[in-house]
PDB file of C-alpha atoms in Angstrom:
ATOM      1  CA  MET A   1     -30.359 -63.492 -78.985  1.00  0.00           C
ATOM      2  CA  ALA A   2     -32.802 -60.592 -78.622  1.00  0.00           C
ATOM      3  CA  ARG A   3     -35.300 -60.017 -81.407  1.00  0.00           C
ATOM      4  CA  GLY A   4     -37.790 -57.247 -81.863  1.00  0.00           C
ATOM      5  CA  GLY A   5     -36.666 -55.052 -78.968  1.00  0.00           C
ATOM      6  CA  PRO A   6     -35.132 -51.580 -79.000  1.00  0.00           C
ATOM      7  CA  LYS A   7     -31.830 -51.562 -80.892  1.00  0.00           C
ATOM      8  CA  LEU A   8     -29.618 -49.071 -79.076  1.00  0.00           C
ATOM      9  CA  HIS A   9     -25.906 -48.496 -79.381  1.00  0.00           C
ATOM     10  CA  HIS A  10     -24.234 -48.672 -75.950  1.00  0.00           C
ATOM     11  CA  SER A  11     -23.453 -44.927 -75.853  1.00  0.00           C
ATOM     12  CA  ARG A  12     -27.021 -44.055 -76.888  1.00  0.00           C
ATOM     13  CA  ARG A  13     -28.382 -46.421 -74.230  1.00  0.00           C
ATOM     14  CA  GLN A  14     -26.337 -44.631 -71.577  1.00  0.00           C
ATOM     15  CA  GLU A  15     -27.388 -41.205 -72.851  1.00  0.00           C
ATOM     16  CA  LEU A  16     -31.082 -42.051 -72.751  1.00  0.00           C
ATOM     17  CA  GLY A  17     -30.759 -43.829 -69.425  1.00  0.00           C
ATOM     18  CA  ARG A  18     -29.289 -40.700 -67.842  1.00  0.00           C
ATOM     19  CA  SER A  19     -32.502 -38.848 -68.674  1.00  0.00           C
ATOM     20  CA  PHE A  20     -34.078 -40.561 -65.636  1.00  0.00           C
ATOM     21  CA  GLN A  21     -31.493 -39.256 -63.161  1.00  0.00           C
ATOM     22  CA  ASP A  22     -33.840 -36.519 -61.953  1.00  0.00           C
ATOM     23  CA  GLY A  23     -37.583 -36.306 -61.590  1.00  0.00           C
ATOM     24  CA  GLY A  24     -38.225 -39.271 -59.300  1.00  0.00           C
ATOM     25  CA  GLU A  25     -41.387 -37.765 -57.824  1.00  0.00           C
ATOM     26  CA  HIS A  26     -42.873 -37.095 -61.267  1.00  0.00           C
ATOM     27  CA  TYR A  27     -41.926 -40.565 -62.532  1.00  0.00           C
ATOM     28  CA  ASP A  28     -43.472 -42.228 -59.490  1.00  0.00           C
ATOM     29  CA  ARG A  29     -46.684 -40.217 -59.845  1.00  0.00           C
ATOM     30  CA  VAL A  30     -47.343 -40.762 -63.554  1.00  0.00           C
ATOM     31  CA  ARG A  31     -45.894 -44.168 -64.447  1.00  0.00           C
ATOM     32  CA  PRO A  32     -48.166 -47.189 -63.959  1.00  0.00           C
ATOM     33  CA  GLY A  33     -47.506 -49.907 -61.435  1.00  0.00           C
ATOM     34  CA  TYR A  34     -47.391 -53.611 -62.245  1.00  0.00           C
ATOM     35  CA  PRO A  35     -50.123 -56.248 -61.980  1.00  0.00           C
ATOM     36  CA  ALA A  36     -49.886 -58.571 -58.986  1.00  0.00           C
ATOM     37  CA  ASP A  37     -50.200 -61.487 -61.388  1.00  0.00           C
ATOM     38  CA  SER A  38     -46.693 -60.763 -62.693  1.00  0.00           C
ATOM     39  CA  ALA A  39     -45.038 -61.142 -59.296  1.00  0.00           C
ATOM     40  CA  ASP A  40     -47.186 -64.145 -58.372  1.00  0.00           C
ATOM     41  CA  TRP A  41     -45.818 -65.941 -61.444  1.00  0.00           C
ATOM     42  CA  LEU A  42     -42.251 -64.708 -61.103  1.00  0.00           C
ATOM     43  CA  VAL A  43     -41.434 -65.263 -57.424  1.00  0.00           C
ATOM     44  CA  PRO A  44     -40.150 -68.832 -56.912  1.00  0.00           C
ATOM     45  CA  ALA A  45     -41.587 -70.972 -54.140  1.00  0.00           C
ATOM     46  CA  GLY A  46     -39.629 -70.636 -50.911  1.00  0.00           C
ATOM     47  CA  ALA A  47     -37.806 -67.452 -51.962  1.00  0.00           C
ATOM     48  CA  ARG A  48     -36.691 -65.304 -49.034  1.00  0.00           C
ATOM     49  CA  ASP A  49     -34.358 -62.644 -50.423  1.00  0.00           C
ATOM     50  CA  ALA A  50     -34.650 -60.516 -53.567  1.00  0.00           C
ATOM     51  CA  ALA A  51     -32.633 -57.815 -55.286  1.00  0.00           C
ATOM     52  CA  ASP A  52     -34.551 -55.420 -57.552  1.00  0.00           C
ATOM     53  CA  LEU A  53     -32.083 -53.866 -60.011  1.00  0.00           C
ATOM     54  CA  GLY A  54     -32.924 -50.651 -61.811  1.00  0.00           C
ATOM     55  CA  ALA A  55     -35.597 -50.320 -59.157  1.00  0.00           C
ATOM     56  CA  GLY A  56     -36.387 -46.687 -59.921  1.00  0.00           C
ATOM     57  CA  THR A  57     -38.971 -45.414 -57.478  1.00  0.00           C
ATOM     58  CA  GLY A  58     -39.839 -48.934 -56.296  1.00  0.00           C
ATOM     59  CA  LYS A  59     -42.983 -49.808 -58.214  1.00  0.00           C
ATOM     60  CA  TYR A  60     -41.955 -53.441 -58.701  1.00  0.00           C
ATOM     61  CA  THR A  61     -40.027 -53.514 -55.436  1.00  0.00           C
ATOM     62  CA  ALA A  62     -43.317 -52.999 -53.623  1.00  0.00           C
ATOM     63  CA  LEU A  63     -44.756 -56.219 -55.085  1.00  0.00           C
ATOM     64  CA  LEU A  64     -41.761 -58.188 -53.800  1.00  0.00           C
ATOM     65  CA  VAL A  65     -42.100 -56.683 -50.338  1.00  0.00           C
ATOM     66  CA  GLU A  66     -45.831 -57.480 -50.300  1.00  0.00           C
ATOM     67  CA  ARG A  67     -44.917 -61.125 -50.882  1.00  0.00           C
ATOM     68  CA  GLY A  68     -42.711 -61.206 -47.819  1.00  0.00           C
ATOM     69  CA  LEU A  69     -39.308 -61.044 -49.519  1.00  0.00           C
ATOM     70  CA  ALA A  70     -36.458 -59.202 -47.816  1.00  0.00           C
ATOM     71  CA  THR A  71     -35.671 -56.902 -50.734  1.00  0.00           C
ATOM     72  CA  VAL A  72     -32.695 -54.718 -51.647  1.00  0.00           C
ATOM     73  CA  ALA A  73     -33.357 -52.053 -54.285  1.00  0.00           C
ATOM     74  CA  VAL A  74     -30.525 -50.898 -56.560  1.00  0.00           C
ATOM     75  CA  ASP A  75     -30.610 -47.911 -58.932  1.00  0.00           C
ATOM     76  CA  PRO A  76     -28.043 -45.456 -60.346  1.00  0.00           C
ATOM     77  CA  SER A  77     -30.295 -42.435 -59.730  1.00  0.00           C
ATOM     78  CA  LEU A  78     -30.125 -40.894 -56.271  1.00  0.00           C
ATOM     79  CA  ASP A  79     -33.296 -38.953 -57.045  1.00  0.00           C
ATOM     80  CA  MET A  80     -35.196 -42.154 -57.825  1.00  0.00           C
ATOM     81  CA  LEU A  81     -33.821 -43.835 -54.704  1.00  0.00           C
ATOM     82  CA  ALA A  82     -34.900 -40.882 -52.562  1.00  0.00           C
ATOM     83  CA  GLN A  83     -38.471 -41.361 -53.779  1.00  0.00           C
ATOM     84  CA  LEU A  84     -38.227 -45.117 -53.189  1.00  0.00           C
ATOM     85  CA  ARG A  85     -37.083 -44.578 -49.607  1.00  0.00           C
ATOM     86  CA  ARG A  86     -40.075 -42.309 -48.987  1.00  0.00           C
ATOM     87  CA  SER A  87     -42.482 -44.880 -50.422  1.00  0.00           C
ATOM     88  CA  LEU A  88     -40.831 -47.978 -48.940  1.00  0.00           C
ATOM     89  CA  PRO A  89     -38.934 -46.911 -45.813  1.00  0.00           C
ATOM     90  CA  GLY A  90     -38.233 -50.498 -44.772  1.00  0.00           C
ATOM     91  CA  VAL A  91     -36.374 -51.389 -47.954  1.00  0.00           C
ATOM     92  CA  THR A  92     -32.593 -51.186 -48.211  1.00  0.00           C
ATOM     93  CA  ALA A  93     -31.883 -48.926 -51.195  1.00  0.00           C
ATOM     94  CA  VAL A  94     -28.375 -48.628 -52.616  1.00  0.00           C
ATOM     95  CA  GLU A  95     -26.790 -46.768 -55.500  1.00  0.00           C
ATOM     96  CA  GLY A  96     -25.510 -49.063 -58.230  1.00  0.00           C
ATOM     97  CA  THR A  97     -26.196 -50.533 -61.637  1.00  0.00           C
ATOM     98  CA  ALA A  98     -27.307 -53.920 -62.899  1.00  0.00           C
ATOM     99  CA  GLU A  99     -23.755 -54.497 -64.135  1.00  0.00           C
ATOM    100  CA  HIS A 100     -22.142 -53.414 -60.836  1.00  0.00           C
ATOM    101  CA  THR A 101     -24.498 -53.803 -57.882  1.00  0.00           C
ATOM    102  CA  GLY A 102     -21.959 -53.876 -55.066  1.00  0.00           C
ATOM    103  CA  LEU A 103     -24.075 -56.583 -53.402  1.00  0.00           C
ATOM    104  CA  PRO A 104     -22.639 -59.726 -51.790  1.00  0.00           C
ATOM    105  CA  ALA A 105     -22.252 -62.944 -53.773  1.00  0.00           C
ATOM    106  CA  ALA A 106     -24.808 -65.770 -53.525  1.00  0.00           C
ATOM    107  CA  ALA A 107     -27.099 -63.714 -51.292  1.00  0.00           C
ATOM    108  CA  PHE A 108     -30.428 -63.779 -53.137  1.00  0.00           C
ATOM    109  CA  ASP A 109     -33.046 -66.217 -54.366  1.00  0.00           C
ATOM    110  CA  LEU A 110     -34.478 -63.782 -56.906  1.00  0.00           C
ATOM    111  CA  VAL A 111     -33.096 -60.908 -58.962  1.00  0.00           C
ATOM    112  CA  THR A 112     -35.610 -58.736 -60.810  1.00  0.00           C
ATOM    113  CA  VAL A 113     -35.195 -56.020 -63.410  1.00  0.00           C
ATOM    114  CA  ALA A 114     -38.459 -54.242 -64.239  1.00  0.00           C
ATOM    115  CA  GLN A 115     -38.650 -51.761 -67.116  1.00  0.00           C
ATOM    116  CA  ALA A 116     -34.860 -51.435 -67.189  1.00  0.00           C
ATOM    117  CA  TRP A 117     -33.198 -54.407 -68.934  1.00  0.00           C
ATOM    118  CA  HIS A 118     -33.079 -52.486 -72.219  1.00  0.00           C
ATOM    119  CA  TRP A 119     -30.893 -49.875 -70.479  1.00  0.00           C
ATOM    120  CA  CYS A 120     -28.407 -52.563 -69.411  1.00  0.00           C
ATOM    121  CA  ASP A 121     -25.563 -54.402 -71.060  1.00  0.00           C
ATOM    122  CA  PRO A 122     -27.422 -57.737 -70.955  1.00  0.00           C
ATOM    123  CA  LEU A 123     -24.365 -60.000 -70.806  1.00  0.00           C
ATOM    124  CA  ALA A 124     -22.594 -57.993 -68.102  1.00  0.00           C
ATOM    125  CA  ALA A 125     -25.847 -57.644 -66.148  1.00  0.00           C
ATOM    126  CA  SER A 126     -26.494 -61.393 -66.488  1.00  0.00           C
ATOM    127  CA  ALA A 127     -23.050 -62.157 -65.101  1.00  0.00           C
ATOM    128  CA  GLU A 128     -23.646 -59.846 -62.148  1.00  0.00           C
ATOM    129  CA  ALA A 129     -27.101 -61.293 -61.470  1.00  0.00           C
ATOM    130  CA  ALA A 130     -25.630 -64.801 -61.510  1.00  0.00           C
ATOM    131  CA  ARG A 131     -22.914 -63.697 -59.071  1.00  0.00           C
ATOM    132  CA  ILE A 132     -25.364 -62.419 -56.465  1.00  0.00           C
ATOM    133  CA  LEU A 133     -27.887 -65.254 -56.900  1.00  0.00           C
ATOM    134  CA  ARG A 134     -27.783 -68.500 -54.959  1.00  0.00           C
ATOM    135  CA  PRO A 135     -27.575 -71.725 -56.979  1.00  0.00           C
ATOM    136  CA  HIS A 136     -30.823 -72.272 -58.905  1.00  0.00           C
ATOM    137  CA  GLY A 137     -31.914 -68.704 -58.160  1.00  0.00           C
ATOM    138  CA  VAL A 138     -34.216 -66.938 -60.601  1.00  0.00           C
ATOM    139  CA  LEU A 139     -33.640 -63.902 -62.815  1.00  0.00           C
ATOM    140  CA  GLY A 140     -36.892 -62.077 -63.573  1.00  0.00           C
ATOM    141  CA  LEU A 141     -37.271 -59.476 -66.326  1.00  0.00           C
ATOM    142  CA  VAL A 142     -40.448 -57.423 -66.601  1.00  0.00           C
ATOM    143  CA  TRP A 143     -41.822 -54.895 -69.071  1.00  0.00           C
ATOM    144  CA  ASN A 144     -44.981 -52.841 -69.001  1.00  0.00           C
ATOM    145  CA  GLN A 145     -45.932 -51.720 -72.472  1.00  0.00           C
ATOM    146  CA  LEU A 146     -48.902 -50.142 -74.147  1.00  0.00           C
ATOM    147  CA  ASP A 147     -51.184 -52.649 -75.843  1.00  0.00           C
ATOM    148  CA  THR A 148     -50.639 -51.472 -79.403  1.00  0.00           C
ATOM    149  CA  SER A 149     -52.975 -54.156 -80.782  1.00  0.00           C
ATOM    150  CA  VAL A 150     -55.664 -51.587 -79.901  1.00  0.00           C
ATOM    151  CA  PRO A 151     -55.659 -49.113 -82.838  1.00  0.00           C
ATOM    152  CA  TRP A 152     -56.036 -45.868 -80.852  1.00  0.00           C
ATOM    153  CA  VAL A 153     -53.289 -46.969 -78.464  1.00  0.00           C
ATOM    154  CA  HIS A 154     -50.974 -47.799 -81.374  1.00  0.00           C
ATOM    155  CA  ARG A 155     -51.245 -44.249 -82.664  1.00  0.00           C
ATOM    156  CA  LEU A 156     -50.869 -42.872 -79.136  1.00  0.00           C
ATOM    157  CA  SER A 157     -47.619 -44.816 -78.714  1.00  0.00           C
ATOM    158  CA  ARG A 158     -46.245 -43.291 -81.915  1.00  0.00           C
ATOM    159  CA  ILE A 159     -47.115 -39.755 -80.823  1.00  0.00           C
ATOM    160  CA  MET A 160     -45.517 -40.370 -77.403  1.00  0.00           C
ATOM    161  CA  HIS A 161     -42.487 -42.083 -78.996  1.00  0.00           C
ATOM    162  CA  ALA A 162     -42.973 -45.081 -76.720  1.00  0.00           C
ATOM    163  CA  GLY A 163     -40.011 -46.943 -78.187  1.00  0.00           C
ATOM    164  CA  ASP A 164     -40.119 -49.839 -75.720  1.00  0.00           C
ATOM    165  CA  VAL A 165     -43.143 -51.463 -77.375  1.00  0.00           C
ATOM    166  CA  HIS A 166     -41.931 -54.920 -78.323  1.00  0.00           C
ATOM    167  CA  LYS A 167     -42.649 -56.854 -81.481  1.00  0.00           C
ATOM    168  CA  PRO A 168     -44.475 -60.194 -81.100  1.00  0.00           C
ATOM    169  CA  ASP A 169     -41.255 -62.211 -81.486  1.00  0.00           C
ATOM    170  CA  PHE A 170     -39.383 -60.301 -78.783  1.00  0.00           C
ATOM    171  CA  ARG A 171     -37.158 -62.417 -76.557  1.00  0.00           C
ATOM    172  CA  PRO A 172     -34.701 -60.746 -74.146  1.00  0.00           C
ATOM    173  CA  THR A 173     -31.012 -61.526 -74.227  1.00  0.00           C
ATOM    174  CA  VAL A 174     -29.671 -63.270 -71.121  1.00  0.00           C
ATOM    175  CA  GLY A 175     -26.189 -64.623 -70.547  1.00  0.00           C
ATOM    176  CA  PRO A 176     -25.054 -68.255 -70.579  1.00  0.00           C
ATOM    177  CA  GLU A 177     -25.293 -68.301 -66.790  1.00  0.00           C
ATOM    178  CA  PHE A 178     -29.078 -68.799 -67.154  1.00  0.00           C
ATOM    179  CA  THR A 179     -31.280 -71.482 -68.642  1.00  0.00           C
ATOM    180  CA  GLY A 180     -34.966 -72.249 -69.188  1.00  0.00           C
ATOM    181  CA  LEU A 181     -36.076 -68.765 -70.246  1.00  0.00           C
ATOM    182  CA  GLU A 182     -39.892 -68.657 -70.255  1.00  0.00           C
ATOM    183  CA  SER A 183     -42.498 -65.921 -70.425  1.00  0.00           C
ATOM    184  CA  HIS A 184     -45.849 -64.899 -68.998  1.00  0.00           C
ATOM    185  CA  LEU A 185     -48.256 -62.253 -70.332  1.00  0.00           C
ATOM    186  CA  THR A 186     -50.737 -60.184 -68.339  1.00  0.00           C
ATOM    187  CA  ARG A 187     -53.356 -57.971 -69.978  1.00  0.00           C
ATOM    188  CA  TRP A 188     -54.742 -55.181 -67.827  1.00  0.00           C
ATOM    189  CA  GLU A 189     -56.041 -51.614 -67.948  1.00  0.00           C
ATOM    190  CA  ASP A 190     -54.921 -48.488 -66.132  1.00  0.00           C
ATOM    191  CA  PRO A 191     -57.549 -45.785 -65.443  1.00  0.00           C
ATOM    192  CA  VAL A 192     -56.073 -42.450 -66.556  1.00  0.00           C
ATOM    193  CA  SER A 193     -57.235 -38.964 -67.460  1.00  0.00           C
ATOM    194  CA  THR A 194     -56.184 -37.139 -70.602  1.00  0.00           C
ATOM    195  CA  GLY A 195     -53.983 -35.019 -68.350  1.00  0.00           C
ATOM    196  CA  ASP A 196     -52.353 -38.183 -67.017  1.00  0.00           C
ATOM    197  CA  LEU A 197     -51.491 -39.208 -70.587  1.00  0.00           C
ATOM    198  CA  VAL A 198     -49.792 -35.867 -71.170  1.00  0.00           C
ATOM    199  CA  GLU A 199     -47.740 -36.337 -68.007  1.00  0.00           C
ATOM    200  CA  LEU A 200     -46.944 -39.924 -69.053  1.00  0.00           C
ATOM    201  CA  ALA A 201     -45.531 -38.604 -72.319  1.00  0.00           C
ATOM    202  CA  LYS A 202     -43.371 -36.178 -70.351  1.00  0.00           C
ATOM    203  CA  SER A 203     -41.861 -39.095 -68.393  1.00  0.00           C
ATOM    204  CA  ARG A 204     -40.575 -40.826 -71.554  1.00  0.00           C
ATOM    205  CA  SER A 205     -36.858 -40.738 -72.307  1.00  0.00           C
ATOM    206  CA  TYR A 206     -37.549 -39.289 -75.781  1.00  0.00           C
ATOM    207  CA  TYR A 207     -39.290 -36.260 -74.283  1.00  0.00           C
ATOM    208  CA  LEU A 208     -36.811 -35.820 -71.451  1.00  0.00           C
ATOM    209  CA  ARG A 209     -33.857 -35.668 -73.853  1.00  0.00           C
ATOM    210  CA  ALA A 210     -35.597 -33.524 -76.486  1.00  0.00           C
ATOM    211  CA  GLY A 211     -35.232 -29.794 -77.085  1.00  0.00           C
ATOM    212  CA  GLU A 212     -38.015 -27.310 -76.481  1.00  0.00           C
ATOM    213  CA  ALA A 213     -39.236 -27.356 -80.109  1.00  0.00           C
ATOM    214  CA  THR A 214     -39.563 -31.149 -80.138  1.00  0.00           C
ATOM    215  CA  ARG A 215     -41.269 -31.166 -76.756  1.00  0.00           C
ATOM    216  CA  ALA A 216     -43.778 -28.582 -77.949  1.00  0.00           C
ATOM    217  CA  LYS A 217     -44.492 -30.670 -81.057  1.00  0.00           C
ATOM    218  CA  VAL A 218     -45.101 -33.825 -78.986  1.00  0.00           C
ATOM    219  CA  LEU A 219     -47.469 -32.028 -76.621  1.00  0.00           C
ATOM    220  CA  GLY A 220     -49.287 -30.284 -79.476  1.00  0.00           C
ATOM    221  CA  ASN A 221     -49.790 -33.553 -81.338  1.00  0.00           C
ATOM    222  CA  LEU A 222     -50.973 -35.269 -78.179  1.00  0.00           C
ATOM    223  CA  ASP A 223     -53.445 -32.492 -77.374  1.00  0.00           C
ATOM    224  CA  TRP A 224     -54.867 -32.649 -80.907  1.00  0.00           C
ATOM    225  CA  TYR A 225     -55.112 -36.441 -80.871  1.00  0.00           C
ATOM    226  CA  LEU A 226     -56.823 -36.773 -77.495  1.00  0.00           C
ATOM    227  CA  HIS A 227     -59.134 -33.760 -77.551  1.00  0.00           C
ATOM    228  CA  GLU A 228     -59.874 -33.113 -81.221  1.00  0.00           C
ATOM    229  CA  HIS A 229     -59.362 -36.349 -83.117  1.00  0.00           C
ATOM    230  CA  LEU A 230     -60.647 -38.730 -80.419  1.00  0.00           C
ATOM    231  CA  GLY A 231     -63.018 -36.137 -78.944  1.00  0.00           C
ATOM    232  CA  HIS A 232     -62.212 -36.614 -75.267  1.00  0.00           C
ATOM    233  CA  SER A 233     -62.900 -33.708 -72.946  1.00  0.00           C
ATOM    234  CA  ASP A 234     -60.099 -32.189 -70.908  1.00  0.00           C
ATOM    235  CA  GLY A 235     -59.555 -34.365 -67.827  1.00  0.00           C
ATOM    236  CA  GLU A 236     -61.908 -37.121 -68.990  1.00  0.00           C
ATOM    237  CA  LEU A 237     -61.170 -40.529 -67.474  1.00  0.00           C
ATOM    238  CA  LEU A 238     -60.453 -43.428 -69.827  1.00  0.00           C
ATOM    239  CA  THR A 239     -58.883 -46.868 -69.570  1.00  0.00           C
ATOM    240  CA  LEU A 240     -55.428 -47.365 -71.078  1.00  0.00           C
ATOM    241  CA  PRO A 241     -54.769 -50.992 -72.125  1.00  0.00           C
ATOM    242  CA  TYR A 242     -51.412 -52.454 -71.089  1.00  0.00           C
ATOM    243  CA  LEU A 243     -49.516 -55.679 -71.558  1.00  0.00           C
ATOM    244  CA  THR A 244     -47.041 -56.815 -68.921  1.00  0.00           C
ATOM    245  CA  GLN A 245     -44.416 -59.231 -70.219  1.00  0.00           C
ATOM    246  CA  SER A 246     -42.646 -61.215 -67.489  1.00  0.00           C
ATOM    247  CA  TRP A 247     -39.661 -63.450 -68.189  1.00  0.00           C
ATOM    248  CA  ARG A 248     -37.809 -65.796 -65.869  1.00  0.00           C
ATOM    249  CA  ALA A 249     -34.691 -67.914 -66.184  1.00  0.00           C
ATOM    250  CA  THR A 250     -32.822 -70.085 -63.697  1.00  0.00           C
ATOM    251  CA  ARG A 251     -29.182 -69.738 -62.704  1.00  0.00           C
ATOM    252  CA  THR A 252     -27.323 -72.767 -63.983  1.00  0.00           C
TER     253      THR A 252
END
């Protein structure tokens, strides 16, 4: 059972998830990628075929392709998929959800869901992943999150309303079709400017769904925090600490 993750009612999950339907180019430009270490740990030996569900603009998809996997990317947003096709023209990209991929049964050695499992119904998505995986295939779940053990980053996450920061005891929910859930942690830093951090805040579901008054408050607080409280100059480059949590489980 999940502990320490975002607690969203199903209707609220759908509402927030729809905030990513547009803006694929902006999302691709401002959101960080993923460390290679995550995919090195996640991809099982001998894997040939992968399905990346909730692929968005293809940031994790690219790591699978780099490792020689024939990869199908699935996402409900046509705007995100359009950006993915521009970035990764050799990848098959199809509209669908983690709960209803439309992909053939027993066709993949690996199914990944990066930065999207919290938007899914985990039991329905587990059942669908098990359907399209071959026997003993691997389900991989990945999250990038700000390293809030660093005090200035913790306050930044609160100003940005980065609600996907997990508590230390977080463990994702997966269905009974999977066993042997284990995790891997990667610490890394992303070089960003203060302007990049503003754009990152604008890519968050909280900001995208907010009204103009709330958006103005978020941006005002962020400007004060970065430029007055922390004393960074406009456009100054700094390193933003991240944690990448990778989880894998095997189809029973």
